[in-house]
Structures are given as C-alpha cells and as structure tokens.
Amino acid sequence: MSFDDYLDQLPDTDPAETSEWLDSLAAVATQRGRTRAAFLMDRLLERARDLGLGTAPGVSTPYINTIPVSDEPWFPGDAALERRIRSFIRWNAVVMVVRANRAADGIGGHLSSFASSATLIDVGFHHFWRGKDQGNPGDHVYFQGHAAPGIYARAFLEGRLGEADLDRFRREIGGGGLSSYPHPRLMPEFWEFPTVSMGLGPINSIYHARFNRYLQNRRIDATDESRVWCFVGDGECDEPETLGAISLAGRESLDNLTWVINCNLQRLDGPVRGNGKIIQELESVFRGAGWDVIKLIWGHGWDPLLANDHDGVLVDRMNATVDGEFQRLAVEDGSFDRENFFGPDPRLRKLVEHMTDEQINRLPRGGHDAAKIYAAYRAATQVTGRPTVILAKTIKGWALGGDIEARNATHQIKKMTSEQLRSLRDRLRLGDVITDDMIADGDEPPYVRLPEGSPEAEYIRARRAALGGSLPRRVITNRRPMNLPGDDVFAQLLAGSGAQAASTTTAFTRLLRNLCRDEAIGSRVVPIVPDEARTFGMDSLFRELKIYAAHGQKYQPVDHHLLLSYAEAVDGQILEEGITEAGAMASWTAAATSYATRGVPMLPFFIFYSMFGFQRVGDLIWAAADARARGFLLGATAGRTTLLGEGLQHQDGHSLVLASTVPACQAYDPAFAFEMALLIRAGIRRMYEHGEDVFYYLALYNENYLMPPMPDGDIDEIAAGVEAGMYRWSEAPAAPVQASVLFSGTAFAAAAEAQTVLADEYGVGVELWSVTSYKALREQAMETERWNRLHPEATPRQSLFEEHLAAGVGPVVAVSDFMRMVPDQVARWCPRPWASLGTDGFGRSDTREALRRHFETDAAHVVVAVLSELARAGQIDAAVVTSAITRFGIDAEHPAPWLIDR
Ligand SMILES: Cc1ncc(C[n+]2csc(CCOP(=O)(O)OP(=O)(O)O)c2C)c(N)n1
Ligand SMILES: [Mg+2]
C-alpha cells in the first residue's frame, strides 16, 4: 500500500482546483526540471507545516547540510590552535598503536576509526562536554570503542597518562596497562561506559538519558545539568540494539540526549551501504522516530560551490551519488573527482574550473570541519523536546595517507612504515617537532607532548578547566547516600508462609513492596519489568508505586474503578518497559551504575521471564558487569519443569549455566522465601555497604508450597550458609545405610519425598542439603584447589563443599530444575560417590508431574539414583534397585530426554 492509496480515500471537495495545482506542478517539472519542482514542493510543505495544516511530515531532505551557512554561529575557539592540538593527538594515537604492534605482533588496535572521528571528538572536548569538577556529575559521554586510542592520546596531552602508560596499550597483565577498549572493569578510574560490543552503547545511552529524567522526575537527583552523548558507528547502526529503542527517546522527549553517528561510510569489511546512502537512510529512520536530525555532510570548501549551484545540478549530483562511489572518490585523486563527480555535466565542471586538482581533492567532509561541527553540536544542545542525532560524514582513516584512507582494509590496519609515518607527519604539519631521523627505519616513532607553557598546552588546560575537568573519568562520590534497611523489612519473609502455600516469586513481590515502603531505602528501589508484571503477580504494585510515565497519565484507565488499577505518573517508581528485555536491561544498567555515574546509589530489581534473560540479553548483562553494575536480576518462572505447560521456548533449565559464565554475577537458586530474603539482604550489604562491584541473579519459581520459616539460630550465621552456597537442611534419620541429597529451588519437594521413602521403605538415612549456589561453591573450591597446588608443602586445605560433605557417608545425589551441568560444576571436589539429576534437553508442555518424570528429577528418580549409587558401592543389593525401578514404573529402555529430540 502506498501513500496514494490513503489519499484516494479522502474526499476531493473541488476536483477542478486539484487539477489546476497538479497541472502546474507537472508543468514546472517538465519545463524547469525536476529539481525545481521538488524545491517548490518542499517549500510548499514547509509553509504547510508553518500553517499547522497537519500534512504528513517529510522524512528525508536533500543530501546537504541541515544547518544553512547563514545560521552557523561564530566559532568561539581558536581554530589554528585546536588543529595543532588535534595533530598531536592524531599522531600519538597512531604511534601508540604502531608501537604496540611492533613490540607485540598481533596485539591489535585500530587507527582508522579515530582518524575519522578525531575532529568530532575534539570539538566536544574543547567546547561542550562538562566534567565533574563543578559539583555535579557533568556529561555522560559514550565513546565508540574503537576510538579508544584517540581518547588515551588526549589523556596523554592533558598529562593524565605518561609514555609508559601508552606503551602498555593492550598490555594489561600485571596491572597498569591500557585496556583495548573502554572497560570500567579494567580501568575503573578512567572509563565509564563499555561500548565496544556494537549496539550496546547506543541502547544503553538512550536508557541512561531516560533514567536521568526518571531521577529528576522522582526528585531524587537534579540531572538537568547533564547531557548524554553517544558516538555511534554507521556500521554499528545495523545492530538491532542500536536503532531498536530510538522511538523511546522520541516518545519521551529526551532532549538531554545527543547522538553523533560517524558516517565514514565504511564498516569492517567494506562499505556500509555501497549501493545506497546510509545518511539518507538514517535520516528517515530517526525523523520517523521523532528525533531532530542534523546532517553534517559537507565542509566549508563546498559552501561557495553550493552557493553557485544555481541550477541545482550539484545538489542533484550529491543526491544521486551512492556511498560506494563517494568512497571511491575519497580514494582517488582530484583529477579523478573532477572527471567523475563534476565532469559529466558541463555546468558542474564549470563550478570547479577555478580549482586545482589538489583543491578538489581536499574538499572536506562535514565531519572533519571543526566550525561546522561546533554549529551542529550547538544546535543539538539547544533543541528542546526531542533528542538529536548528528549524521556526520567523514572519511575512514582520514589523514593516514593514500594507502589507508577509505581503503576497504582500513579498519584492520595497525602498522605503518617509516615512509607512511613521515607522510602522516607532513600531513599533520608536525615537521617542527618530529624530524626525519626520529622516525627512521627500525626506530620507535616518538610520542610528542605539547611543550609546557606553550599556547596549545595552555589552551587545552584552560578549555578543560572551564568545562569542569578531564574526561572520561569515573569517580564514586556518594553525592546522595542511601540508607540501608533494617532487618524488619525482611522479617515477614523470614517467618515463612504459615499455613498458606506461596512461591518464591510471590514472596519476592512481597519483599519488594516491603522494601519500597521502607523509609530508609524505599525511594531508591527501582522495580523494572518488561510487560510481565501480571505473570509474576506484581500488578498489585501498579497502583501503590505507579508506573513511571514521562508525560503522566493522559487517560482514565479502563480499570480505574478497581483498587489495583493501571496507574501511570510522572513520578512513578516502576519502570514498565514493555516487551523489550534489551531495553529493560539497559534501564537496569543505568540504575545499577548510578552510584558511579551520578553518585546516587539506586537499588534496581529487574524481574523477567528467566528464559528471556541471560539467553536473550546476555551481552547486555556482560556489559553491565563490565560497567560494575550493582543490583538484582530476577529470573522468574525459572525451571524446566516448574513452569508447566509453556513448553520449549519458555522453560528455562540453563540460565544458571549462562550466569556461571559472568565473573561478577552472584548466581543463586533459592528453594525458600527466607533464603531469597537472606540473599537480598546479603546482596544489599555487599554491594551498598561494602561497595563490592558484583550483582545478583536469583532464579525464582512459580510453584506454590509451604514456605518454611528460617531455621532457629543466629540470622547472620544462617545467612552466611545460604550466601556461601550450601547448608544442611535436615539431618539423616538413623539408619544402617546413609546418603546425602543436595537440592536446589523447587527440587526440594522431590528431595524431601525421597528422603521419607528411602527411610521408610529402604532403610536408607538421607541428609538433605540446600544448595543455593553451585557457582559460589565452585569458585571457592577452585580457589582452594589453586592454593593447594601453589603450596605443595603446606597442609592441604579443604574447600567448603568438600568439608561439608566429608562429614557424612555414602553417595551424594544432587537434584535441581536445571541442567546437570549446574551441580556438576562441583562434582570433582565431592569426597564421596557423586550423581546428579537435572533437566537436560528441550522443554515441552505438560504438567509438572509429567515433566519431572520425563526429565527424571521426581522423587522416584531421586530414590533410584541413591539406591543405584549404594548398589555400586556394594552397600545394598543391585536387585533392590531393579525392584525400585519396576515399582516406580520407570522405563529403563526409554532414551534419555536430551537424546529424544535430536
Ligand atoms: C557486536 C559486535 N560485532 C562485531 C564487532 C566487530 N567489529 C568491530 S569494529 C567493526 C566495524 C565497525 O564499523 P562502524 O560501526 O562503521 O565503525 P567505524 O570504525 O567505521 O567508525 C566490527 C564489525 C563488535 N565489536 N561488536
Ligand atoms: Mg563506519
């Protein structure tokens, strides 16, 4: 369906008049040309917009700068000094990568991404980005990961890094090196935002800007002095995460957000859109999403040409040239450009006849023109009610010389010959500081510093001082300290559910409400949910806490008469993200890093369908870990069998495997409400009292059973066991033969039933252990093992896991609603015979009972597993096992669940 189809449905009240207009347009197009006709149409549409006629907004404009020359402000900087400073930065960025690769072949690094964005970045540093020295957190700048060498090079000129630091680019082992890309985990006082996994910086920046608004609207922190800037690659725009959330920024009027898309027309392998125009494509997409779009395509040299383009032929040519051709023009020399870009049309050729080939070759692209960049940034910071994207056209590898600039291989080049370095030096006009013999073959090319007291050194210092200090810088100044809750918040949960059955999910919702009501911590709690609150029984919180809505609630909800109606408010506390786990995760990251980015600790709980967590947004979780996020992730409806009915794409039996791959993640599988409460209590202390940069992942289930109270004893002692990963849940009944069963989560029921059956019918006394975290046990065991390996003559230490189990006798059987891999993490440290039961294989729809039989995790299978291990150890007769298998109706010849679906 096209636009015409829609028009055909509207009544034409005066067809004669319509024809008149249409005929005149057609006449202009034939007699004066298409360009003229298009121009007239654009003018008419402009007037229509001014008159408020409600015509459909245009989404694309010609391939020229959005800001007319006449609207460009005076450039307040000293252009010559800035160019000179930039030359130093460009040089050092190159030398850093080149030296690193001479010292250690293959160590990598990138030259050409920064070479293309150096001016874009520099103008921000000199004129816009506010640091943190003026009493507020300043601006939040997300740099393109591959531009990292340029950021280090600037830090070097500012005196924040020394030569020894630069020489340790990508050499981090032993401490003190510079990380390849922005990693707060590795350089916690420098980098703030991990960006190098493409697409994550962009989506995180949107939700960061949104979270700043949330903080402001909830009156927790004044954030209007901070702007979020994000540098994005044009190739990076192909990642779904990059563009997937831009409409949120438009919808929520995030005028505190500015994106700069570095349109060098290339990605890693070749052109981003060889046959098209990435800038035009992005313009439409962003305009459609409600952003202000500033195209910065041409540098100053083009201004007089465009001013003399009376026939519009130059604009036509610009519109018609595809990116692959523009890339070619960048590679070739001026005479080629004269022939091939200007040449075919005599009017165009005439436009540049006064110029030399060299001058044509040097016609700059907008993204290399400081004054035009300044104009774009200034306009962006003045837009209200909308986010802004600047589409800046650049050349990849700019100034690095003909062998590198705009070549398809440019992204991967990390070495330069002395010859190439000499020509770079000349191009940067650094002949006065770098002599030929300093870059002779075989010698290390030198870093160059601005002489102390030189106008350049003074300028860079003064500019950053005026803007509030150096960037990037990660500091933790607790501007708005958060008080920790007392134990009374947890009391209800520790008491158990009495005679009423409950799930760990409903228990969590209760705890969340208690936390939100707590005077100390309540306002800092950030509940985040991606359209799943009803699934988790959290909709009861809507009315009480309200859903955050940037523009309030402009309608009366259908359920307004109900006590628990859908309630949105500007100062709402719940972030109801809609169906976007990626967006919700980005929100969580913003909240979970707010202690550092804003000095305002927040306590985020992101509760999601556990299947759509680690598996769906694992890379965002990894980035959050890099960013030193603190908070809670809750994988609800966890378990391959507990979530009955839903089937293969819903039943999660492996998020704990995935969670075990994230070093900072504290992954838990609590069985009882009190365990869950103790874990959250412990997590709050660890993260917010002791300042540990970890986060928690808890699997929550939707199965109702009686939640026992916390066992008698000292709360801290019991909590320590739950936190360490295991504690004895019940003693073994007296019996001649003994075994241990380890359960996690909802597998408690099978374990407890097996315990009774084994005692009553087989004379086997089984002790039960609740294992809350195999990941924690494994890490502790690995640590012990390592210590023993490295201290061969000392008395060997025992891991916690070994120590606990060494005290008992007989086999150990582990059961959980997750894959066997989860308990098997600790198998090699088990001092007794080991067997594990779990849910390996695809889920399917059925009842819990049927699923547990299918996956062989029900009580019958626990009984058989214990008996089988006892028989293997010669403690009972094998015939006992056989009879149990028959008795429980287990089909011994049935193929294993994980083999069935292959
Ligand atoms: C998720 C992800 N996939 C792939 C890469 C590998 N990669 C690094 S840079 C790059 C090309 C980047 O192109 P662009 O976004 O246009 O940035 P430019 O360097 O051109 O500014 C790729 C594919 C990555 N870093 N992250
Ligand atoms: Mg690119």
mmCIF file with all atom_site columns, N, CA and C in Angstrom, residues 651-676:
data_model
loop_
_atom_site.group_PDB
_atom_site.id
_atom_site.type_symbol
_atom_site.label_atom_id
_atom_site.label_alt_id
_atom_site.label_comp_id
_atom_site.label_asym_id
_atom_site.label_entity_id
_atom_site.label_seq_id
_atom_site.pdbx_PDB_ins_code
_atom_site.Cartn_x
_atom_site.Cartn_y
_atom_site.Cartn_z
_atom_site.occupancy
_atom_site.B_iso_or_equiv
_atom_site.pdbx_formal_charge
_atom_site.auth_seq_id
_atom_site.auth_comp_id
_atom_site.auth_asym_id
_atom_site.auth_atom_id
_atom_site.pdbx_PDB_model_num
ATOM 1  N N  . GLN A 1 651 ? 10.594 -22.763 28.956 1.00 0.00 ? 651 GLN A N  1
ATOM 2  C CA . GLN A 1 651 ? 11.092 -23.426 30.158 1.00 0.00 ? 651 GLN A CA 1
ATOM 3  C C  . GLN A 1 651 ? 12.611 -23.331 30.245 1.00 0.00 ? 651 GLN A C  1
ATOM 4  N N  . ASP A 1 652 ? 13.045 -22.675 31.276 1.00 0.00 ? 652 ASP A N  1
ATOM 5  C CA . ASP A 1 652 ? 14.472 -22.379 31.424 1.00 0.00 ? 652 ASP A CA 1
ATOM 6  C C  . ASP A 1 652 ? 15.144 -23.381 32.352 1.00 0.00 ? 652 ASP A C  1
ATOM 7  N N  . GLY A 1 653 ? 16.043 -24.149 31.810 1.00 0.00 ? 653 GLY A N  1
ATOM 8  C CA . GLY A 1 653 ? 16.817 -25.050 32.651 1.00 0.00 ? 653 GLY A CA 1
ATOM 9  C C  . GLY A 1 653 ? 18.299 -24.755 32.503 1.00 0.00 ? 653 GLY A C  1
ATOM 10 N N  . HIS A 1 654 ? 18.629 -23.564 32.018 1.00 0.00 ? 654 HIS A N  1
ATOM 11 C CA . HIS A 1 654 ? 20.050 -23.313 31.765 1.00 0.00 ? 654 HIS A CA 1
ATOM 12 C C  . HIS A 1 654 ? 20.522 -21.892 32.071 1.00 0.00 ? 654 HIS A C  1
ATOM 13 N N  . SER A 1 655 ? 19.630 -21.008 32.525 1.00 0.00 ? 655 SER A N  1
ATOM 14 C CA . SER A 1 655 ? 20.124 -19.648 32.797 1.00 0.00 ? 655 SER A CA 1
ATOM 15 C C  . SER A 1 655 ? 21.219 -19.668 33.864 1.00 0.00 ? 655 SER A C  1
ATOM 16 N N  . LEU A 1 656 ? 21.157 -20.652 34.758 1.00 0.00 ? 656 LEU A N  1
ATOM 17 C CA . LEU A 1 656 ? 22.213 -20.700 35.782 1.00 0.00 ? 656 LEU A CA 1
ATOM 18 C C  . LEU A 1 656 ? 23.545 -21.155 35.193 1.00 0.00 ? 656 LEU A C  1
ATOM 19 N N  . VAL A 1 657 ? 23.476 -21.894 34.087 1.00 0.00 ? 657 VAL A N  1
ATOM 20 C CA . VAL A 1 657 ? 24.726 -22.241 33.396 1.00 0.00 ? 657 VAL A CA 1
ATOM 21 C C  . VAL A 1 657 ? 25.313 -20.961 32.798 1.00 0.00 ? 657 VAL A C  1
ATOM 22 N N  . LEU A 1 658 ? 24.441 -20.195 32.130 1.00 0.00 ? 658 LEU A N  1
ATOM 23 C CA . LEU A 1 658 ? 24.912 -18.967 31.492 1.00 0.00 ? 658 LEU A CA 1
ATOM 24 C C  . LEU A 1 658 ? 25.387 -17.967 32.549 1.00 0.00 ? 658 LEU A C  1
ATOM 25 N N  . ALA A 1 659 ? 24.652 -17.886 33.652 1.00 0.00 ? 659 ALA A N  1
ATOM 26 C CA . ALA A 1 659 ? 25.036 -16.949 34.717 1.00 0.00 ? 659 ALA A CA 1
ATOM 27 C C  . ALA A 1 659 ? 26.411 -17.312 35.277 1.00 0.00 ? 659 ALA A C  1
ATOM 28 N N  . SER A 1 660 ? 26.722 -18.607 35.238 1.00 0.00 ? 660 SER A N  1
ATOM 29 C CA . SER A 1 660 ? 28.002 -19.015 35.824 1.00 0.00 ? 660 SER A CA 1
ATOM 30 C C  . SER A 1 660 ? 29.175 -18.535 34.986 1.00 0.00 ? 660 SER A C  1
ATOM 31 N N  . THR A 1 661 ? 28.896 -18.029 33.782 1.00 0.00 ? 661 THR A N  1
ATOM 32 C CA . THR A 1 661 ? 29.998 -17.548 32.942 1.00 0.00 ? 661 THR A CA 1
ATOM 33 C C  . THR A 1 661 ? 30.350 -16.088 33.221 1.00 0.00 ? 661 THR A C  1
ATOM 34 N N  . VAL A 1 662 ? 29.548 -15.406 34.007 1.00 0.00 ? 662 VAL A N  1
ATOM 35 C CA . VAL A 1 662 ? 29.794 -13.979 34.250 1.00 0.00 ? 662 VAL A CA 1
ATOM 36 C C  . VAL A 1 662 ? 30.489 -13.815 35.611 1.00 0.00 ? 662 VAL A C  1
ATOM 37 N N  . PRO A 1 663 ? 31.761 -13.408 35.606 1.00 0.00 ? 663 PRO A N  1
ATOM 38 C CA . PRO A 1 663 ? 32.511 -13.411 36.857 1.00 0.00 ? 663 PRO A CA 1
ATOM 39 C C  . PRO A 1 663 ? 31.862 -12.610 37.992 1.00 0.00 ? 663 PRO A C  1
ATOM 40 N N  . ALA A 1 664 ? 31.284 -11.472 37.665 1.00 0.00 ? 664 ALA A N  1
ATOM 41 C CA . ALA A 1 664 ? 30.765 -10.618 38.746 1.00 0.00 ? 664 ALA A CA 1
ATOM 42 C C  . ALA A 1 664 ? 29.398 -11.064 39.230 1.00 0.00 ? 664 ALA A C  1
ATOM 43 N N  . CYS A 1 665 ? 28.811 -12.023 38.539 1.00 0.00 ? 665 CYS A N  1
ATOM 44 C CA . CYS A 1 665 ? 27.426 -12.404 38.845 1.00 0.00 ? 665 CYS A CA 1
ATOM 45 C C  . CYS A 1 665 ? 27.370 -13.398 39.994 1.00 0.00 ? 665 CYS A C  1
ATOM 46 N N  . GLN A 1 666 ? 26.600 -13.084 40.988 1.00 0.00 ? 666 GLN A N  1
ATOM 47 C CA . GLN A 1 666 ? 26.378 -13.991 42.111 1.00 0.00 ? 666 GLN A CA 1
ATOM 48 C C  . GLN A 1 666 ? 25.078 -14.726 41.815 1.00 0.00 ? 666 GLN A C  1
ATOM 49 N N  . ALA A 1 667 ? 25.201 -15.968 41.383 1.00 0.00 ? 667 ALA A N  1
ATOM 50 C CA . ALA A 1 667 ? 24.023 -16.678 40.877 1.00 0.00 ? 667 ALA A CA 1
ATOM 51 C C  . ALA A 1 667 ? 23.460 -17.626 41.925 1.00 0.00 ? 667 ALA A C  1
ATOM 52 N N  . TYR A 1 668 ? 22.177 -17.499 42.191 1.00 0.00 ? 668 TYR A N  1
ATOM 53 C CA . TYR A 1 668 ? 21.553 -18.298 43.251 1.00 0.00 ? 668 TYR A CA 1
ATOM 54 C C  . TYR A 1 668 ? 20.269 -18.952 42.791 1.00 0.00 ? 668 TYR A C  1
ATOM 55 N N  . ASP A 1 669 ? 20.007 -20.069 43.434 1.00 0.00 ? 669 ASP A N  1
ATOM 56 C CA . ASP A 1 669 ? 18.816 -20.860 43.119 1.00 0.00 ? 669 ASP A CA 1
ATOM 57 C C  . ASP A 1 669 ? 18.107 -21.198 44.429 1.00 0.00 ? 669 ASP A C  1
ATOM 58 N N  . PRO A 1 670 ? 17.500 -20.193 45.074 1.00 0.00 ? 670 PRO A N  1
ATOM 59 C CA . PRO A 1 670 ? 16.912 -20.444 46.398 1.00 0.00 ? 670 PRO A CA 1
ATOM 60 C C  . PRO A 1 670 ? 15.660 -21.318 46.327 1.00 0.00 ? 670 PRO A C  1
ATOM 61 N N  . ALA A 1 671 ? 15.480 -22.126 47.366 1.00 0.00 ? 671 ALA A N  1
ATOM 62 C CA . ALA A 1 671 ? 14.317 -23.011 47.434 1.00 0.00 ? 671 ALA A CA 1
ATOM 63 C C  . ALA A 1 671 ? 13.186 -22.365 48.221 1.00 0.00 ? 671 ALA A C  1
ATOM 64 N N  . PHE A 1 672 ? 13.544 -21.504 49.166 1.00 0.00 ? 672 PHE A N  1
ATOM 65 C CA . PHE A 1 672 ? 12.547 -20.990 50.100 1.00 0.00 ? 672 PHE A CA 1
ATOM 66 C C  . PHE A 1 672 ? 12.543 -19.462 50.134 1.00 0.00 ? 672 PHE A C  1
ATOM 67 N N  . ALA A 1 673 ? 11.403 -18.928 50.535 1.00 0.00 ? 673 ALA A N  1
ATOM 68 C CA . ALA A 1 673 ? 11.268 -17.476 50.621 1.00 0.00 ? 673 ALA A CA 1
ATOM 69 C C  . ALA A 1 673 ? 12.328 -16.874 51.553 1.00 0.00 ? 673 ALA A C  1
ATOM 70 N N  . PHE A 1 674 ? 12.588 -17.573 52.657 1.00 0.00 ? 674 PHE A N  1
ATOM 71 C CA . PHE A 1 674 ? 13.561 -16.966 53.587 1.00 0.00 ? 674 PHE A CA 1
ATOM 72 C C  . PHE A 1 674 ? 14.964 -16.939 52.984 1.00 0.00 ? 674 PHE A C  1
ATOM 73 N N  . GLU A 1 675 ? 15.293 -17.970 52.172 1.00 0.00 ? 675 GLU A N  1
ATOM 74 C CA . GLU A 1 675 ? 16.616 -17.962 51.530 1.00 0.00 ? 675 GLU A CA 1
ATOM 75 C C  . GLU A 1 675 ? 16.709 -16.758 50.585 1.00 0.00 ? 675 GLU A C  1
ATOM 76 N N  . MET A 1 676 ? 15.642 -16.579 49.828 1.00 0.00 ? 676 MET A N  1
ATOM 77 C CA . MET A 1 676 ? 15.602 -15.453 48.884 1.00 0.00 ? 676 MET A CA 1
ATOM 78 C C  . MET A 1 676 ? 15.777 -14.133 49.641 1.00 0.00 ? 676 MET A C  1
#
